[in-house]
């Protein structure tokens, strides 16, 4: 068992966040160019598998390391919630491809762009965790994520209201409800990440 392997954990957090940022960009491309859904969906799927591997390797390292840079529960919670964001993002992209979406609703694009902003703030926050005593920029990033989640809630509710109030085919309603819910849930999981990071900073900062 290794005494300390701090670099593995820091690189896993930042690597996972970077996967999510890249996947967000691909999701936006998919929604703006649904004719490329299958191609872009495969790239998102590859990034999700990369995130899964980082999560698996992090949990394995927890069992093989005597001294960790954060509490074991904090490391496990953070990498798991990071993985949740990417999982729901991939779920949204899968639905776009499987449902053979042709015309994209504007709220889906708005939500995907909000998710990208949250992912970028997560990337910033986890990158700053190595210097955990410098509390303010980390907490600022978390505050921005919380604001983005609030904005996403507003867009989601507006999107659902428009979806149900229009004379839309019931199957289209079901398809778009699933897609919008998946993206909005990803923003919820991003807020979970922010809450975990805030807790870590308040405990160790």
PDB file of C-alpha atoms in Angstrom:
ATOM      1  CA  UNK A   1       0.000   0.000   0.000  1.00  0.00           C
ATOM      2  CA  UNK A   2       1.429   3.393  -1.007  1.00  0.00           C
ATOM      3  CA  UNK A   3       1.905   5.932   1.772  1.00  0.00           C
ATOM      4  CA  UNK A   4       0.638   8.923  -0.249  1.00  0.00           C
ATOM      5  CA  UNK A   5      -0.461   9.363  -3.859  1.00  0.00           C
ATOM      6  CA  UNK A   6      -1.926  12.861  -3.857  1.00  0.00           C
ATOM      7  CA  UNK A   7      -1.238  13.464  -7.553  1.00  0.00           C
ATOM      8  CA  UNK A   8      -3.557  10.621  -8.589  1.00  0.00           C
ATOM      9  CA  UNK A   9      -6.542  12.212  -6.849  1.00  0.00           C
ATOM     10  CA  UNK A  10      -5.947  15.779  -8.041  1.00  0.00           C
ATOM     11  CA  UNK A  11      -5.444  14.615 -11.614  1.00  0.00           C
ATOM     12  CA  UNK A  12      -8.577  12.461 -11.469  1.00  0.00           C
ATOM     13  CA  UNK A  13     -10.719  15.419 -10.354  1.00  0.00           C
ATOM     14  CA  UNK A  14      -9.364  17.766 -13.003  1.00  0.00           C
ATOM     15  CA  UNK A  15      -9.386  15.078 -15.701  1.00  0.00           C
ATOM     16  CA  UNK A  16     -13.002  14.226 -14.993  1.00  0.00           C
ATOM     17  CA  UNK A  17     -14.033  17.887 -15.028  1.00  0.00           C
ATOM     18  CA  UNK A  18     -12.249  18.361 -18.356  1.00  0.00           C
ATOM     19  CA  UNK A  19     -14.146  15.399 -19.840  1.00  0.00           C
ATOM     20  CA  UNK A  20     -17.408  17.022 -18.823  1.00  0.00           C
ATOM     21  CA  UNK A  21     -16.475  20.400 -20.317  1.00  0.00           C
ATOM     22  CA  UNK A  22     -15.623  18.714 -23.615  1.00  0.00           C
ATOM     23  CA  UNK A  23     -18.822  16.655 -23.534  1.00  0.00           C
ATOM     24  CA  UNK A  24     -20.887  19.800 -22.914  1.00  0.00           C
ATOM     25  CA  UNK A  25     -19.425  21.395 -26.012  1.00  0.00           C
ATOM     26  CA  UNK A  26     -20.308  18.303 -28.032  1.00  0.00           C
ATOM     27  CA  UNK A  27     -23.863  18.280 -26.643  1.00  0.00           C
ATOM     28  CA  UNK A  28     -24.345  21.883 -27.743  1.00  0.00           C
ATOM     29  CA  UNK A  29     -23.018  20.965 -31.193  1.00  0.00           C
ATOM     30  CA  UNK A  30     -25.437  18.023 -31.305  1.00  0.00           C
ATOM     31  CA  UNK A  31     -28.426  20.195 -30.434  1.00  0.00           C
ATOM     32  CA  UNK A  32     -27.429  22.812 -32.992  1.00  0.00           C
ATOM     33  CA  UNK A  33     -26.719  20.148 -35.640  1.00  0.00           C
ATOM     34  CA  UNK A  34     -29.041  17.198 -34.870  1.00  0.00           C
ATOM     35  CA  UNK A  35     -28.170  15.593 -38.204  1.00  0.00           C
ATOM     36  CA  UNK A  36     -24.767  14.800 -36.599  1.00  0.00           C
ATOM     37  CA  UNK A  37     -26.324  13.275 -33.478  1.00  0.00           C
ATOM     38  CA  UNK A  38     -24.943   9.766 -33.975  1.00  0.00           C
ATOM     39  CA  UNK A  39     -21.371  10.932 -34.623  1.00  0.00           C
ATOM     40  CA  UNK A  40     -21.320  13.446 -31.752  1.00  0.00           C
ATOM     41  CA  UNK A  41     -23.130  11.040 -29.434  1.00  0.00           C
ATOM     42  CA  UNK A  42     -20.359   8.493 -29.908  1.00  0.00           C
ATOM     43  CA  UNK A  43     -17.765  11.091 -28.908  1.00  0.00           C
ATOM     44  CA  UNK A  44     -19.763  11.922 -25.784  1.00  0.00           C
ATOM     45  CA  UNK A  45     -20.043   8.207 -25.035  1.00  0.00           C
ATOM     46  CA  UNK A  46     -16.250   7.890 -25.292  1.00  0.00           C
ATOM     47  CA  UNK A  47     -15.809  10.756 -22.830  1.00  0.00           C
ATOM     48  CA  UNK A  48     -18.303   9.151 -20.452  1.00  0.00           C
ATOM     49  CA  UNK A  49     -16.272   5.916 -20.554  1.00  0.00           C
ATOM     50  CA  UNK A  50     -13.132   7.944 -19.831  1.00  0.00           C
ATOM     51  CA  UNK A  51     -14.917   9.482 -16.841  1.00  0.00           C
ATOM     52  CA  UNK A  52     -15.985   6.038 -15.640  1.00  0.00           C
ATOM     53  CA  UNK A  53     -12.372   4.866 -15.775  1.00  0.00           C
ATOM     54  CA  UNK A  54     -11.197   7.884 -13.786  1.00  0.00           C
ATOM     55  CA  UNK A  55     -13.878   7.171 -11.185  1.00  0.00           C
ATOM     56  CA  UNK A  56     -12.919   3.493 -10.983  1.00  0.00           C
ATOM     57  CA  UNK A  57      -9.215   4.299 -10.714  1.00  0.00           C
ATOM     58  CA  UNK A  58      -9.885   6.870  -7.984  1.00  0.00           C
ATOM     59  CA  UNK A  59     -11.891   4.428  -5.878  1.00  0.00           C
ATOM     60  CA  UNK A  60      -9.192   1.806  -6.385  1.00  0.00           C
ATOM     61  CA  UNK A  61      -6.502   4.288  -5.322  1.00  0.00           C
ATOM     62  CA  UNK A  62      -8.477   5.023  -2.161  1.00  0.00           C
ATOM     63  CA  UNK A  63      -8.102   1.358  -1.180  1.00  0.00           C
ATOM     64  CA  UNK A  64      -4.389   1.355  -1.996  1.00  0.00           C
ATOM     65  CA  UNK A  65      -3.324   4.587  -0.314  1.00  0.00           C
ATOM     66  CA  UNK A  66      -2.574   5.080   3.349  1.00  0.00           C
ATOM     67  CA  UNK A  67      -2.604   8.895   3.475  1.00  0.00           C
ATOM     68  CA  UNK A  68      -5.005  10.854   1.226  1.00  0.00           C
ATOM     69  CA  UNK A  69      -5.055  14.629   0.558  1.00  0.00           C
ATOM     70  CA  UNK A  70      -8.701  14.860   1.661  1.00  0.00           C
ATOM     71  CA  UNK A  71     -10.921  12.668   3.812  1.00  0.00           C
ATOM     72  CA  UNK A  72     -11.715   9.396   2.052  1.00  0.00           C
ATOM     73  CA  UNK A  73     -15.440  10.106   2.195  1.00  0.00           C
ATOM     74  CA  UNK A  74     -14.876  13.507   0.568  1.00  0.00           C
ATOM     75  CA  UNK A  75     -12.818  12.037  -2.267  1.00  0.00           C
ATOM     76  CA  UNK A  76     -15.381   9.320  -2.910  1.00  0.00           C
ATOM     77  CA  UNK A  77     -18.308  11.754  -2.820  1.00  0.00           C
ATOM     78  CA  UNK A  78     -16.601  14.250  -5.122  1.00  0.00           C
ATOM     79  CA  UNK A  79     -15.526  11.800  -7.824  1.00  0.00           C
ATOM     80  CA  UNK A  80     -18.946  10.096  -7.692  1.00  0.00           C
ATOM     81  CA  UNK A  81     -20.855  13.353  -8.141  1.00  0.00           C
ATOM     82  CA  UNK A  82     -18.512  14.423 -10.927  1.00  0.00           C
ATOM     83  CA  UNK A  83     -19.372  11.154 -12.637  1.00  0.00           C
ATOM     84  CA  UNK A  84     -23.101  11.784 -12.147  1.00  0.00           C
ATOM     85  CA  UNK A  85     -22.910  15.046 -14.111  1.00  0.00           C
ATOM     86  CA  UNK A  86     -21.325  13.281 -17.061  1.00  0.00           C
ATOM     87  CA  UNK A  87     -23.755  10.348 -16.816  1.00  0.00           C
ATOM     88  CA  UNK A  88     -26.821  12.573 -17.145  1.00  0.00           C
ATOM     89  CA  UNK A  89     -25.210  14.571 -19.922  1.00  0.00           C
ATOM     90  CA  UNK A  90     -24.619  11.348 -21.828  1.00  0.00           C
ATOM     91  CA  UNK A  91     -28.215  10.287 -21.132  1.00  0.00           C
ATOM     92  CA  UNK A  92     -29.446  13.476 -22.797  1.00  0.00           C
ATOM     93  CA  UNK A  93     -27.242  12.943 -25.851  1.00  0.00           C
ATOM     94  CA  UNK A  94     -28.373   9.304 -26.111  1.00  0.00           C
ATOM     95  CA  UNK A  95     -31.995  10.401 -26.206  1.00  0.00           C
ATOM     96  CA  UNK A  96     -31.370  12.968 -28.921  1.00  0.00           C
ATOM     97  CA  UNK A  97     -29.819  10.245 -31.077  1.00  0.00           C
ATOM     98  CA  UNK A  98     -32.277   7.459 -30.205  1.00  0.00           C
ATOM     99  CA  UNK A  99     -35.355   9.634 -30.703  1.00  0.00           C
ATOM    100  CA  UNK A 100     -33.999  10.803 -34.083  1.00  0.00           C
ATOM    101  CA  UNK A 101     -34.596  14.434 -33.242  1.00  0.00           C
ATOM    102  CA  UNK A 102     -34.832  16.706 -36.276  1.00  0.00           C
ATOM    103  CA  UNK A 103     -36.075  20.030 -34.906  1.00  0.00           C
ATOM    104  CA  UNK A 104     -34.519  21.115 -31.616  1.00  0.00           C
ATOM    105  CA  UNK A 105     -36.323  23.145 -28.981  1.00  0.00           C
ATOM    106  CA  UNK A 106     -34.576  26.343 -27.935  1.00  0.00           C
ATOM    107  CA  UNK A 107     -34.752  25.532 -24.219  1.00  0.00           C
ATOM    108  CA  UNK A 108     -32.610  22.439 -24.737  1.00  0.00           C
ATOM    109  CA  UNK A 109     -29.833  24.551 -26.252  1.00  0.00           C
ATOM    110  CA  UNK A 110     -30.162  27.090 -23.437  1.00  0.00           C
ATOM    111  CA  UNK A 111     -29.908  24.344 -20.821  1.00  0.00           C
ATOM    112  CA  UNK A 112     -26.874  22.798 -22.505  1.00  0.00           C
ATOM    113  CA  UNK A 113     -25.125  26.186 -22.517  1.00  0.00           C
ATOM    114  CA  UNK A 114     -25.910  26.664 -18.828  1.00  0.00           C
ATOM    115  CA  UNK A 115     -24.520  23.187 -18.162  1.00  0.00           C
ATOM    116  CA  UNK A 116     -21.329  24.138 -19.980  1.00  0.00           C
ATOM    117  CA  UNK A 117     -20.942  27.219 -17.761  1.00  0.00           C
ATOM    118  CA  UNK A 118     -21.382  25.035 -14.679  1.00  0.00           C
ATOM    119  CA  UNK A 119     -18.866  22.492 -15.982  1.00  0.00           C
ATOM    120  CA  UNK A 120     -16.310  25.224 -16.591  1.00  0.00           C
ATOM    121  CA  UNK A 121     -16.757  26.490 -13.033  1.00  0.00           C
ATOM    122  CA  UNK A 122     -16.345  22.935 -11.727  1.00  0.00           C
ATOM    123  CA  UNK A 123     -13.115  22.630 -13.702  1.00  0.00           C
ATOM    124  CA  UNK A 124     -11.917  25.869 -12.107  1.00  0.00           C
ATOM    125  CA  UNK A 125     -12.927  24.831  -8.590  1.00  0.00           C
ATOM    126  CA  UNK A 126     -11.361  21.355  -8.628  1.00  0.00           C
ATOM    127  CA  UNK A 127      -8.201  22.806 -10.129  1.00  0.00           C
ATOM    128  CA  UNK A 128      -7.948  25.209  -7.196  1.00  0.00           C
ATOM    129  CA  UNK A 129      -8.434  22.530  -4.530  1.00  0.00           C
ATOM    130  CA  UNK A 130      -4.702  21.807  -4.429  1.00  0.00           C
ATOM    131  CA  UNK A 131      -4.288  25.284  -2.931  1.00  0.00           C
ATOM    132  CA  UNK A 132      -7.199  24.847  -0.571  1.00  0.00           C
ATOM    133  CA  UNK A 133      -6.110  27.617   1.800  1.00  0.00           C
ATOM    134  CA  UNK A 134      -6.970  30.163  -0.899  1.00  0.00           C
ATOM    135  CA  UNK A 135     -10.664  29.876  -0.172  1.00  0.00           C
ATOM    136  CA  UNK A 136     -12.296  32.802  -1.996  1.00  0.00           C
ATOM    137  CA  UNK A 137     -11.839  31.807  -5.670  1.00  0.00           C
ATOM    138  CA  UNK A 138     -13.044  28.266  -4.925  1.00  0.00           C
ATOM    139  CA  UNK A 139     -16.159  29.493  -3.136  1.00  0.00           C
ATOM    140  CA  UNK A 140     -16.776  32.049  -5.891  1.00  0.00           C
ATOM    141  CA  UNK A 141     -16.807  29.241  -8.465  1.00  0.00           C
ATOM    142  CA  UNK A 142     -19.248  27.268  -6.313  1.00  0.00           C
ATOM    143  CA  UNK A 143     -21.509  30.305  -5.978  1.00  0.00           C
ATOM    144  CA  UNK A 144     -21.564  30.688  -9.766  1.00  0.00           C
ATOM    145  CA  UNK A 145     -22.547  27.022 -10.148  1.00  0.00           C
ATOM    146  CA  UNK A 146     -25.439  27.533  -7.739  1.00  0.00           C
ATOM    147  CA  UNK A 147     -26.619  30.517  -9.776  1.00  0.00           C
ATOM    148  CA  UNK A 148     -26.388  28.526 -12.996  1.00  0.00           C
ATOM    149  CA  UNK A 149     -28.512  25.780 -11.444  1.00  0.00           C
ATOM    150  CA  UNK A 150     -31.166  28.352 -10.534  1.00  0.00           C
ATOM    151  CA  UNK A 151     -31.132  29.670 -14.108  1.00  0.00           C
ATOM    152  CA  UNK A 152     -31.440  26.110 -15.413  1.00  0.00           C
ATOM    153  CA  UNK A 153     -34.512  25.530 -13.220  1.00  0.00           C
ATOM    154  CA  UNK A 154     -36.166  28.594 -14.728  1.00  0.00           C
ATOM    155  CA  UNK A 155     -35.398  27.505 -18.287  1.00  0.00           C
ATOM    156  CA  UNK A 156     -36.566  23.956 -17.579  1.00  0.00           C
ATOM    157  CA  UNK A 157     -39.911  25.092 -16.168  1.00  0.00           C
ATOM    158  CA  UNK A 158     -40.424  27.466 -19.067  1.00  0.00           C
ATOM    159  CA  UNK A 159     -39.547  24.735 -21.534  1.00  0.00           C
ATOM    160  CA  UNK A 160     -41.973  22.269 -19.970  1.00  0.00           C
ATOM    161  CA  UNK A 161     -44.758  24.835 -19.871  1.00  0.00           C
ATOM    162  CA  UNK A 162     -44.301  25.644 -23.554  1.00  0.00           C
ATOM    163  CA  UNK A 163     -44.060  21.949 -24.399  1.00  0.00           C
ATOM    164  CA  UNK A 164     -47.355  21.091 -22.690  1.00  0.00           C
ATOM    165  CA  UNK A 165     -49.220  24.231 -23.752  1.00  0.00           C
ATOM    166  CA  UNK A 166     -48.476  23.871 -27.448  1.00  0.00           C
ATOM    167  CA  UNK A 167     -50.479  21.573 -29.699  1.00  0.00           C
ATOM    168  CA  UNK A 168     -47.585  19.147 -29.805  1.00  0.00           C
ATOM    169  CA  UNK A 169     -47.763  15.465 -30.708  1.00  0.00           C
ATOM    170  CA  UNK A 170     -47.855  13.444 -27.437  1.00  0.00           C
ATOM    171  CA  UNK A 171     -44.829  11.381 -28.490  1.00  0.00           C
ATOM    172  CA  UNK A 172     -42.845  14.571 -29.089  1.00  0.00           C
ATOM    173  CA  UNK A 173     -43.882  15.796 -25.648  1.00  0.00           C
ATOM    174  CA  UNK A 174     -42.542  12.595 -24.072  1.00  0.00           C
ATOM    175  CA  UNK A 175     -39.291  12.738 -26.037  1.00  0.00           C
ATOM    176  CA  UNK A 176     -38.553  16.347 -25.171  1.00  0.00           C
ATOM    177  CA  UNK A 177     -39.563  15.985 -21.545  1.00  0.00           C
ATOM    178  CA  UNK A 178     -36.961  13.204 -21.238  1.00  0.00           C
ATOM    179  CA  UNK A 179     -34.246  15.256 -22.949  1.00  0.00           C
ATOM    180  CA  UNK A 180     -34.927  18.438 -20.991  1.00  0.00           C
ATOM    181  CA  UNK A 181     -35.085  16.510 -17.699  1.00  0.00           C
ATOM    182  CA  UNK A 182     -31.753  14.800 -18.370  1.00  0.00           C
ATOM    183  CA  UNK A 183     -29.944  18.077 -19.054  1.00  0.00           C
ATOM    184  CA  UNK A 184     -31.586  19.834 -16.115  1.00  0.00           C
ATOM    185  CA  UNK A 185     -30.695  16.933 -13.821  1.00  0.00           C
ATOM    186  CA  UNK A 186     -27.082  17.248 -14.936  1.00  0.00           C
ATOM    187  CA  UNK A 187     -27.150  20.872 -13.714  1.00  0.00           C
ATOM    188  CA  UNK A 188     -28.585  19.631 -10.405  1.00  0.00           C
ATOM    189  CA  UNK A 189     -25.703  17.182 -10.072  1.00  0.00           C
ATOM    190  CA  UNK A 190     -23.286  20.025 -10.860  1.00  0.00           C
ATOM    191  CA  UNK A 191     -24.747  21.895  -7.906  1.00  0.00           C
ATOM    192  CA  UNK A 192     -24.163  18.756  -5.801  1.00  0.00           C
ATOM    193  CA  UNK A 193     -20.500  18.927  -6.831  1.00  0.00           C
ATOM    194  CA  UNK A 194     -20.374  22.576  -5.764  1.00  0.00           C
ATOM    195  CA  UNK A 195     -21.916  21.729  -2.393  1.00  0.00           C
ATOM    196  CA  UNK A 196     -19.334  19.002  -1.789  1.00  0.00           C
ATOM    197  CA  UNK A 197     -16.488  21.339  -2.729  1.00  0.00           C
ATOM    198  CA  UNK A 198     -17.860  24.027  -0.409  1.00  0.00           C
ATOM    199  CA  UNK A 199     -17.933  21.488   2.409  1.00  0.00           C
ATOM    200  CA  UNK A 200     -14.351  20.449   1.704  1.00  0.00           C
ATOM    201  CA  UNK A 201     -13.153  24.046   1.680  1.00  0.00           C
ATOM    202  CA  UNK A 202     -14.950  24.922   4.908  1.00  0.00           C
ATOM    203  CA  UNK A 203     -13.484  21.811   6.565  1.00  0.00           C
ATOM    204  CA  UNK A 204      -9.892  22.173   5.370  1.00  0.00           C
ATOM    205  CA  UNK A 205      -9.470  25.782   4.202  1.00  0.00           C
TER     206      UNK A 205
END
